[in-house]
Amino acid sequence: MSKVAFVFPGQGSQYVGMGKDLYEQSDVARSFFQKADEILGFPLSSVSFSGPEEKLRQTQITQPAIFLHSIVLGNLLKNPHADMTAGHSLGEYTALVFAGALRFEDGLQLVRLRGKLMKQAGTEHPGTMAAVIGLERQTIEQVCREASEAGVVKIANLNAPGQVVISGSVPGVRRAMELAKGRKAKLVKELVVSGAFHSPLMQNAQMGLEAALQECDIRDPRIPVYSNVTAKPVRKADEVKSLLIEQLTAPVQWDESVRKMVEDGSKRFVEVGPGKVLQGLIRRTDSRVNVVGIDSWRDLSKL
């Protein structure tokens, strides 16, 4: 029998207005948004619903906003049966809450702290990121090695075949961009980000997050959660903790996670949260699987 995987998006999927229809249509959704505003001590719901966009794009707001939207949708699903789950970067925290490894309240506080620490690390050690389309992983690894004479630069996200994001210091990333263009990449584009996420420049954020995770009550997930760091299923609480710490400076192995979930029996993927980013990446990784997304009240009604 084919299995179902629920996947949760990460930063970059946010948009002004996300979750507003859920809040208006559902008492359950309303209670989640109100609880989040109370826990965080600021009106996250109104930034999600009404912007301004510049504020919603701030890492320390983006992360809890996407997390909250996905969690609300997950709770509004009737019979949300999933055999396995995963999330892209920030989305891994949502997946862990969905799998019962983290309480909603703890997950919300952790993603807010994670956003703050990442922004702070970006200020202390300025960096940037760039998307590289159309080159093999090995070629990009070689490009990063050559460009490291100019500064730190590493692979940050392996999103889908031929779709990779690099991250590091500004001189390192820009040198790698030049080299990638020289290797005939189809597209090389610098991203608008507040730091070099998933690179060694996030080490300060890693230390702060580790302290918070040591205090956090993490349980064994009730379904396997495929880790960004290893692309393998995680079933134990202590493993969850150490991999979340490592995740901040390690590349997101998204394409490999998708392949592993397919290998383990998933023929259907459901993206739960804002946007359609993961749906596109999953289709590029394996065109045979069935992929759907849930982002709005209308999507829920259709299901």
mmCIF file of C-alpha atoms in Angstrom:
data_model
loop_
_atom_site.group_PDB
_atom_site.id
_atom_site.type_symbol
_atom_site.label_atom_id
_atom_site.label_comp_id
_atom_site.label_asym_id
_atom_site.label_seq_id
_atom_site.Cartn_x
_atom_site.Cartn_y
_atom_site.Cartn_z
ATOM 1 C CA MET A 1 0.000 0.000 0.000
ATOM 2 C CA SER A 2 1.389 3.423 -0.922
ATOM 3 C CA LYS A 3 2.192 5.816 1.902
ATOM 4 C CA VAL A 4 1.558 9.538 2.426
ATOM 5 C CA ALA A 5 4.176 12.145 3.395
ATOM 6 C CA PHE A 6 3.281 15.556 4.833
ATOM 7 C CA VAL A 7 5.882 18.235 4.094
ATOM 8 C CA PHE A 8 6.183 21.737 5.540
ATOM 9 C CA PRO A 9 7.675 24.810 3.809
ATOM 10 C CA GLY A 10 10.474 27.057 5.021
ATOM 11 C CA GLN A 11 11.458 30.690 4.714
ATOM 12 C CA GLY A 12 10.625 32.375 1.409
ATOM 13 C CA SER A 13 7.081 30.946 1.191
ATOM 14 C CA GLN A 14 5.477 33.762 3.213
ATOM 15 C CA TYR A 15 3.035 36.292 1.742
ATOM 16 C CA VAL A 16 0.899 39.078 3.188
ATOM 17 C CA GLY A 17 -2.607 37.775 3.893
ATOM 18 C CA MET A 18 -1.551 34.236 4.813
ATOM 19 C CA GLY A 19 -3.914 32.608 7.298
ATOM 20 C CA LYS A 20 -6.505 35.405 7.266
ATOM 21 C CA ASP A 21 -9.221 33.227 5.704
ATOM 22 C CA LEU A 22 -8.512 30.469 8.259
ATOM 23 C CA TYR A 23 -8.870 32.964 11.124
ATOM 24 C CA GLU A 24 -12.171 34.246 9.722
ATOM 25 C CA GLN A 25 -13.672 30.802 9.071
ATOM 26 C CA SER A 26 -12.577 28.696 12.038
ATOM 27 C CA ASP A 27 -12.695 28.945 15.838
ATOM 28 C CA VAL A 28 -9.811 26.454 16.047
ATOM 29 C CA ALA A 29 -7.653 28.651 13.802
ATOM 30 C CA ARG A 30 -8.614 31.772 15.767
ATOM 31 C CA SER A 31 -7.553 30.177 19.042
ATOM 32 C CA PHE A 32 -4.143 29.232 17.589
ATOM 33 C CA PHE A 33 -3.490 32.742 16.236
ATOM 34 C CA GLN A 34 -4.582 34.337 19.532
ATOM 35 C CA LYS A 35 -2.445 31.937 21.571
ATOM 36 C CA ALA A 36 0.589 32.676 19.366
ATOM 37 C CA ASP A 37 0.135 36.466 19.770
ATOM 38 C CA GLU A 38 -0.057 35.952 23.532
ATOM 39 C CA ILE A 39 3.028 33.685 23.736
ATOM 40 C CA LEU A 40 5.150 35.971 21.533
ATOM 41 C CA GLY A 41 3.941 39.219 23.098
ATOM 42 C CA PHE A 42 3.308 40.925 19.748
ATOM 43 C CA PRO A 43 0.529 40.689 17.107
ATOM 44 C CA LEU A 44 2.062 38.129 14.739
ATOM 45 C CA SER A 45 -1.413 37.487 13.318
ATOM 46 C CA SER A 46 -1.874 41.084 12.156
ATOM 47 C CA VAL A 47 1.579 41.113 10.453
ATOM 48 C CA SER A 48 0.657 37.853 8.662
ATOM 49 C CA PHE A 49 -2.775 39.148 7.619
ATOM 50 C CA SER A 50 -1.962 42.773 6.778
ATOM 51 C CA GLY A 51 1.820 43.223 6.547
ATOM 52 C CA PRO A 52 3.651 45.417 5.816
ATOM 53 C CA GLU A 53 5.622 43.041 3.614
ATOM 54 C CA GLU A 54 9.013 44.411 4.751
ATOM 55 C CA LYS A 55 8.112 43.466 8.323
ATOM 56 C CA LEU A 56 6.869 39.995 7.366
ATOM 57 C CA ARG A 57 10.183 39.435 5.532
ATOM 58 C CA GLN A 58 12.212 39.957 8.733
ATOM 59 C CA THR A 59 13.644 36.571 9.668
ATOM 60 C CA GLN A 60 12.515 36.694 13.313
ATOM 61 C CA ILE A 61 8.901 37.306 12.138
ATOM 62 C CA THR A 62 8.901 35.216 8.953
ATOM 63 C CA GLN A 63 9.851 32.029 10.751
ATOM 64 C CA PRO A 64 7.084 31.995 13.404
ATOM 65 C CA ALA A 65 4.543 33.261 10.813
ATOM 66 C CA ILE A 66 5.152 30.358 8.396
ATOM 67 C CA PHE A 67 5.344 27.873 11.278
ATOM 68 C CA LEU A 68 2.018 29.096 12.698
ATOM 69 C CA HIS A 69 0.209 29.042 9.348
ATOM 70 C CA SER A 70 1.342 25.446 8.695
ATOM 71 C CA ILE A 71 0.420 24.274 12.202
ATOM 72 C CA VAL A 72 -3.066 25.810 11.936
ATOM 73 C CA LEU A 73 -3.655 24.058 8.587
ATOM 74 C CA GLY A 74 -2.403 20.760 10.033
ATOM 75 C CA ASN A 75 -4.871 21.066 12.900
ATOM 76 C CA LEU A 76 -7.781 21.886 10.580
ATOM 77 C CA LEU A 77 -7.270 18.779 8.457
ATOM 78 C CA LYS A 78 -9.862 16.090 9.119
ATOM 79 C CA ASN A 79 -8.145 12.728 9.667
ATOM 80 C CA PRO A 80 -4.659 14.055 8.845
ATOM 81 C CA HIS A 81 -3.145 10.639 8.171
ATOM 82 C CA ALA A 82 0.540 10.731 7.320
ATOM 83 C CA ASP A 83 3.045 7.872 7.411
ATOM 84 C CA MET A 84 6.074 10.150 7.442
ATOM 85 C CA THR A 85 6.936 13.845 7.461
ATOM 86 C CA ALA A 86 9.679 16.366 6.702
ATOM 87 C CA GLY A 87 10.129 20.132 6.556
ATOM 88 C CA HIS A 88 12.470 22.407 4.634
ATOM 89 C CA SER A 89 14.841 24.148 7.089
ATOM 90 C CA LEU A 90 12.432 26.066 9.380
ATOM 91 C CA GLY A 91 9.721 23.611 8.246
ATOM 92 C CA GLU A 92 11.520 20.817 10.093
ATOM 93 C CA TYR A 93 10.259 22.349 13.371
ATOM 94 C CA THR A 94 6.695 22.262 12.020
ATOM 95 C CA ALA A 95 7.160 18.622 11.021
ATOM 96 C CA LEU A 96 8.378 17.812 14.544
ATOM 97 C CA VAL A 97 5.320 19.441 16.117
ATOM 98 C CA PHE A 98 3.066 17.597 13.661
ATOM 99 C CA ALA A 99 4.815 14.322 14.592
ATOM 100 C CA GLY A 100 4.320 14.978 18.321
ATOM 101 C CA ALA A 101 8.046 15.400 19.118
ATOM 102 C CA LEU A 102 7.596 19.067 20.135
ATOM 103 C CA ARG A 103 4.720 20.898 21.812
ATOM 104 C CA PHE A 104 3.219 23.721 19.736
ATOM 105 C CA GLU A 105 4.196 26.329 22.357
ATOM 106 C CA ASP A 106 7.813 25.137 22.482
ATOM 107 C CA GLY A 107 8.049 24.957 18.686
ATOM 108 C CA LEU A 108 6.769 28.531 18.375
ATOM 109 C CA GLN A 109 9.268 29.884 20.921
ATOM 110 C CA LEU A 110 12.117 27.946 19.293
ATOM 111 C CA VAL A 111 11.437 29.222 15.765
ATOM 112 C CA ARG A 112 11.150 32.785 17.009
ATOM 113 C CA LEU A 113 14.473 32.440 18.854
ATOM 114 C CA ARG A 114 16.013 30.732 15.805
ATOM 115 C CA GLY A 115 14.957 33.666 13.609
ATOM 116 C CA LYS A 116 16.388 36.214 16.066
ATOM 117 C CA LEU A 117 19.681 34.340 16.423
ATOM 118 C CA MET A 118 20.057 33.906 12.670
ATOM 119 C CA LYS A 119 19.430 37.617 12.087
ATOM 120 C CA GLN A 120 21.954 38.486 14.810
ATOM 121 C CA ALA A 121 24.557 36.105 13.348
ATOM 122 C CA GLY A 122 23.966 37.757 9.958
ATOM 123 C CA THR A 123 24.760 41.151 11.501
ATOM 124 C CA GLU A 124 27.884 39.886 13.306
ATOM 125 C CA HIS A 125 29.186 37.942 10.287
ATOM 126 C CA PRO A 126 27.619 39.478 7.167
ATOM 127 C CA GLY A 127 27.028 37.021 4.374
ATOM 128 C CA THR A 128 24.805 36.240 1.430
ATOM 129 C CA MET A 129 23.307 33.334 -0.549
ATOM 130 C CA ALA A 130 22.852 32.572 -4.246
ATOM 131 C CA ALA A 131 20.783 30.133 -6.286
ATOM 132 C CA VAL A 132 22.632 28.102 -8.920
ATOM 133 C CA ILE A 133 20.498 26.320 -11.529
ATOM 134 C CA GLY A 134 21.695 23.741 -14.017
ATOM 135 C CA LEU A 135 24.915 22.369 -12.530
ATOM 136 C CA GLU A 136 25.633 19.011 -10.850
ATOM 137 C CA ARG A 137 26.335 18.911 -7.126
ATOM 138 C CA GLN A 138 29.954 17.803 -7.684
ATOM 139 C CA THR A 139 30.593 20.765 -9.993
ATOM 140 C CA ILE A 140 29.191 23.210 -7.428
ATOM 141 C CA GLU A 141 31.280 21.615 -4.663
ATOM 142 C CA GLN A 142 34.368 22.144 -6.844
ATOM 143 C CA VAL A 143 33.304 25.762 -7.534
ATOM 144 C CA CYS A 144 32.948 26.381 -3.769
ATOM 145 C CA ARG A 145 36.389 24.885 -3.095
ATOM 146 C CA GLU A 146 37.972 27.156 -5.707
ATOM 147 C CA ALA A 147 36.047 30.242 -4.513
ATOM 148 C CA SER A 148 36.978 29.666 -0.855
ATOM 149 C CA GLU A 149 40.250 31.552 -1.514
ATOM 150 C CA ALA A 150 38.063 34.690 -1.635
ATOM 151 C CA GLY A 151 36.055 33.791 1.500
ATOM 152 C CA VAL A 152 33.764 31.209 3.109
ATOM 153 C CA VAL A 153 31.318 29.586 0.674
ATOM 154 C CA LYS A 154 29.467 26.253 0.951
ATOM 155 C CA ILE A 155 26.418 24.465 -0.432
ATOM 156 C CA ALA A 156 23.442 25.440 1.760
ATOM 157 C CA ASN A 157 20.441 23.799 0.075
ATOM 158 C CA LEU A 158 20.233 20.831 -2.254
ATOM 159 C CA ASN A 159 16.657 21.508 -3.298
ATOM 160 C CA ALA A 160 16.152 19.398 -6.428
ATOM 161 C CA PRO A 161 18.321 17.999 -9.221
ATOM 162 C CA GLY A 162 20.196 20.926 -10.738
ATOM 163 C CA GLN A 163 18.783 23.377 -8.194
ATOM 164 C CA VAL A 164 21.253 24.310 -5.467
ATOM 165 C CA VAL A 165 21.745 27.290 -3.122
ATOM 166 C CA ILE A 166 25.208 28.355 -1.934
ATOM 167 C CA SER A 167 25.917 30.410 1.179
ATOM 168 C CA GLY A 168 28.812 32.209 2.868
ATOM 169 C CA SER A 169 30.722 35.471 3.006
ATOM 170 C CA VAL A 170 29.901 38.094 0.369
ATOM 171 C CA PRO A 171 33.308 37.825 -1.410
ATOM 172 C CA GLY A 172 33.216 34.003 -1.289
ATOM 173 C CA VAL A 173 29.679 33.694 -2.690
ATOM 174 C CA ARG A 174 30.247 36.304 -5.407
ATOM 175 C CA ARG A 175 33.452 34.583 -6.539
ATOM 176 C CA ALA A 176 31.572 31.250 -6.645
ATOM 177 C CA MET A 177 28.840 32.922 -8.708
ATOM 178 C CA GLU A 178 31.431 34.024 -11.297
ATOM 179 C CA LEU A 179 32.924 30.526 -11.429
ATOM 180 C CA ALA A 180 29.466 28.913 -11.762
ATOM 181 C CA LYS A 181 28.654 31.194 -14.695
ATOM 182 C CA GLY A 182 31.983 30.147 -16.238
ATOM 183 C CA ARG A 183 30.885 26.496 -15.860
ATOM 184 C CA LYS A 184 27.773 27.346 -17.951
ATOM 185 C CA ALA A 185 25.149 27.341 -15.165
ATOM 186 C CA LYS A 186 21.686 28.121 -16.610
ATOM 187 C CA LEU A 187 21.004 30.716 -13.905
ATOM 188 C CA VAL A 188 23.041 32.225 -11.071
ATOM 189 C CA LYS A 189 21.180 34.655 -8.858
ATOM 190 C CA GLU A 190 22.049 36.294 -5.542
ATOM 191 C CA LEU A 191 19.201 36.042 -3.025
ATOM 192 C CA VAL A 192 17.813 38.788 -0.792
ATOM 193 C CA VAL A 193 18.616 37.394 2.674
ATOM 194 C CA SER A 194 19.747 38.741 6.037
ATOM 195 C CA GLY A 195 22.567 36.230 6.497
ATOM 196 C CA ALA A 196 24.498 33.236 5.218
ATOM 197 C CA PHE A 197 22.042 30.573 6.395
ATOM 198 C CA HIS A 198 23.170 26.930 6.608
ATOM 199 C CA SER A 199 26.828 27.924 6.503
ATOM 200 C CA PRO A 200 29.656 28.137 9.090
ATOM 201 C CA LEU A 201 28.786 31.857 9.533
ATOM 202 C CA MET A 202 25.742 30.705 11.576
ATOM 203 C CA GLN A 203 27.904 29.216 14.354
ATOM 204 C CA ASN A 204 26.994 31.915 16.899
ATOM 205 C CA ALA A 205 23.298 31.238 16.298
ATOM 206 C CA GLN A 206 23.977 27.529 16.730
ATOM 207 C CA MET A 207 25.317 28.048 20.261
ATOM 208 C CA GLY A 208 22.283 30.079 21.347
ATOM 209 C CA LEU A 209 19.874 27.570 19.864
ATOM 210 C CA GLU A 210 21.685 24.649 21.496
ATOM 211 C CA ALA A 211 21.187 26.219 24.947
ATOM 212 C CA ALA A 212 17.424 26.564 24.304
ATOM 213 C CA LEU A 213 17.080 23.030 22.901
ATOM 214 C CA GLN A 214 18.819 21.530 25.966
ATOM 215 C CA GLU A 215 16.035 23.051 28.120
ATOM 216 C CA CYS A 216 13.269 21.844 25.804
ATOM 217 C CA ASP A 217 11.121 18.762 26.347
ATOM 218 C CA ILE A 218 11.493 16.714 23.144
ATOM 219 C CA ARG A 219 9.788 13.345 22.745
ATOM 220 C CA ASP A 220 10.168 10.476 20.284
ATOM 221 C CA PRO A 221 8.200 11.371 17.108
ATOM 222 C CA ARG A 222 5.103 9.190 16.536
ATOM 223 C CA ILE A 223 5.942 8.981 12.805
ATOM 224 C CA PRO A 224 9.395 9.176 11.166
ATOM 225 C CA VAL A 225 10.677 12.721 10.548
ATOM 226 C CA TYR A 226 13.218 12.879 7.712
ATOM 227 C CA SER A 227 16.134 15.041 8.799
ATOM 228 C CA ASN A 228 17.491 17.921 6.696
ATOM 229 C CA VAL A 229 21.016 17.014 7.806
ATOM 230 C CA THR A 230 21.051 13.278 7.021
ATOM 231 C CA ALA A 231 17.964 12.807 4.751
ATOM 232 C CA LYS A 232 17.191 9.794 6.962
ATOM 233 C CA PRO A 233 14.181 9.071 9.191
ATOM 234 C CA VAL A 234 14.561 10.137 12.823
ATOM 235 C CA ARG A 235 12.672 8.238 15.516
ATOM 236 C CA LYS A 236 14.430 9.182 18.775
ATOM 237 C CA ALA A 237 14.225 12.402 20.822
ATOM 238 C CA ASP A 238 17.980 12.715 21.486
ATOM 239 C CA GLU A 239 18.656 12.404 17.747
ATOM 240 C CA VAL A 240 16.066 15.142 17.040
ATOM 241 C CA LYS A 241 17.874 17.526 19.378
ATOM 242 C CA SER A 242 21.405 17.017 18.028
ATOM 243 C CA LEU A 243 20.255 17.230 14.385
ATOM 244 C CA LEU A 244 18.341 20.490 14.970
ATOM 245 C CA ILE A 245 21.534 22.019 16.374
ATOM 246 C CA GLU A 246 23.605 20.758 13.432
ATOM 247 C CA GLN A 247 20.946 21.902 10.921
ATOM 248 C CA LEU A 248 21.845 25.613 11.286
ATOM 249 C CA THR A 249 25.289 25.205 9.721
ATOM 250 C CA ALA A 250 24.721 22.067 7.595
ATOM 251 C CA PRO A 251 23.244 21.911 4.073
ATOM 252 C CA VAL A 252 19.546 21.065 3.700
ATOM 253 C CA GLN A 253 19.473 17.697 1.896
ATOM 254 C CA TRP A 254 15.961 18.190 0.529
ATOM 255 C CA ASP A 255 16.242 16.289 -2.769
ATOM 256 C CA GLU A 256 17.759 13.296 -0.966
ATOM 257 C CA SER A 257 15.033 13.429 1.729
ATOM 258 C CA VAL A 258 12.360 13.265 -0.987
ATOM 259 C CA ARG A 259 14.118 10.330 -2.688
ATOM 260 C CA LYS A 260 14.394 8.500 0.626
ATOM 261 C CA MET A 261 10.686 9.022 1.421
ATOM 262 C CA VAL A 262 9.776 7.672 -2.024
ATOM 263 C CA GLU A 263 12.106 4.717 -1.471
ATOM 264 C CA ASP A 264 10.380 4.085 1.876
ATOM 265 C CA GLY A 265 6.976 3.863 0.186
ATOM 266 C CA SER A 266 5.574 7.384 -0.171
ATOM 267 C CA LYS A 267 3.741 7.903 -3.452
ATOM 268 C CA ARG A 268 1.765 10.949 -2.307
ATOM 269 C CA PHE A 269 3.138 14.212 -0.870
ATOM 270 C CA VAL A 270 1.004 16.904 0.774
ATOM 271 C CA GLU A 271 2.587 20.347 1.258
ATOM 272 C CA VAL A 272 0.953 21.965 4.288
ATOM 273 C CA GLY A 273 1.566 25.717 4.540
ATOM 274 C CA PRO A 274 1.978 28.865 2.462
ATOM 275 C CA GLY A 275 2.985 28.749 -1.199
ATOM 276 C CA LYS A 276 3.908 25.942 -3.579
ATOM 277 C CA VAL A 277 7.715 25.874 -3.356
ATOM 278 C CA LEU A 278 8.038 22.304 -2.098
ATOM 279 C CA GLN A 279 5.504 20.967 -4.605
ATOM 280 C CA GLY A 280 7.707 22.204 -7.448
ATOM 281 C CA LEU A 281 10.891 20.794 -5.889
ATOM 282 C CA ILE A 282 9.293 17.384 -5.253
ATOM 283 C CA ARG A 283 8.019 17.138 -8.848
ATOM 284 C CA ARG A 284 11.488 18.010 -10.150
ATOM 285 C CA THR A 285 13.021 15.325 -7.923
ATOM 286 C CA ASP A 286 10.536 12.571 -8.824
ATOM 287 C CA SER A 287 7.889 13.220 -11.470
ATOM 288 C CA ARG A 288 6.076 9.918 -10.745
ATOM 289 C CA VAL A 289 4.696 10.915 -7.334
ATOM 290 C CA ASN A 290 1.364 12.604 -6.631
ATOM 291 C CA VAL A 291 1.810 16.070 -5.070
ATOM 292 C CA VAL A 292 -0.853 18.399 -3.651
ATOM 293 C CA GLY A 293 -0.800 21.499 -1.465
ATOM 294 C CA ILE A 294 -2.953 22.992 1.291
ATOM 295 C CA ASP A 295 -2.559 26.729 1.828
ATOM 296 C CA SER A 296 -6.069 28.138 2.353
ATOM 297 C CA TRP A 297 -9.593 27.492 3.632
ATOM 298 C CA ARG A 298 -10.615 26.747 0.046
ATOM 299 C CA ASP A 299 -7.922 24.056 -0.235
ATOM 300 C CA LEU A 300 -9.182 22.469 2.992
ATOM 301 C CA SER A 301 -12.776 22.513 1.710
ATOM 302 C CA LYS A 302 -11.714 20.799 -1.535
ATOM 303 C CA LEU A 303 -9.985 18.034 0.417
#
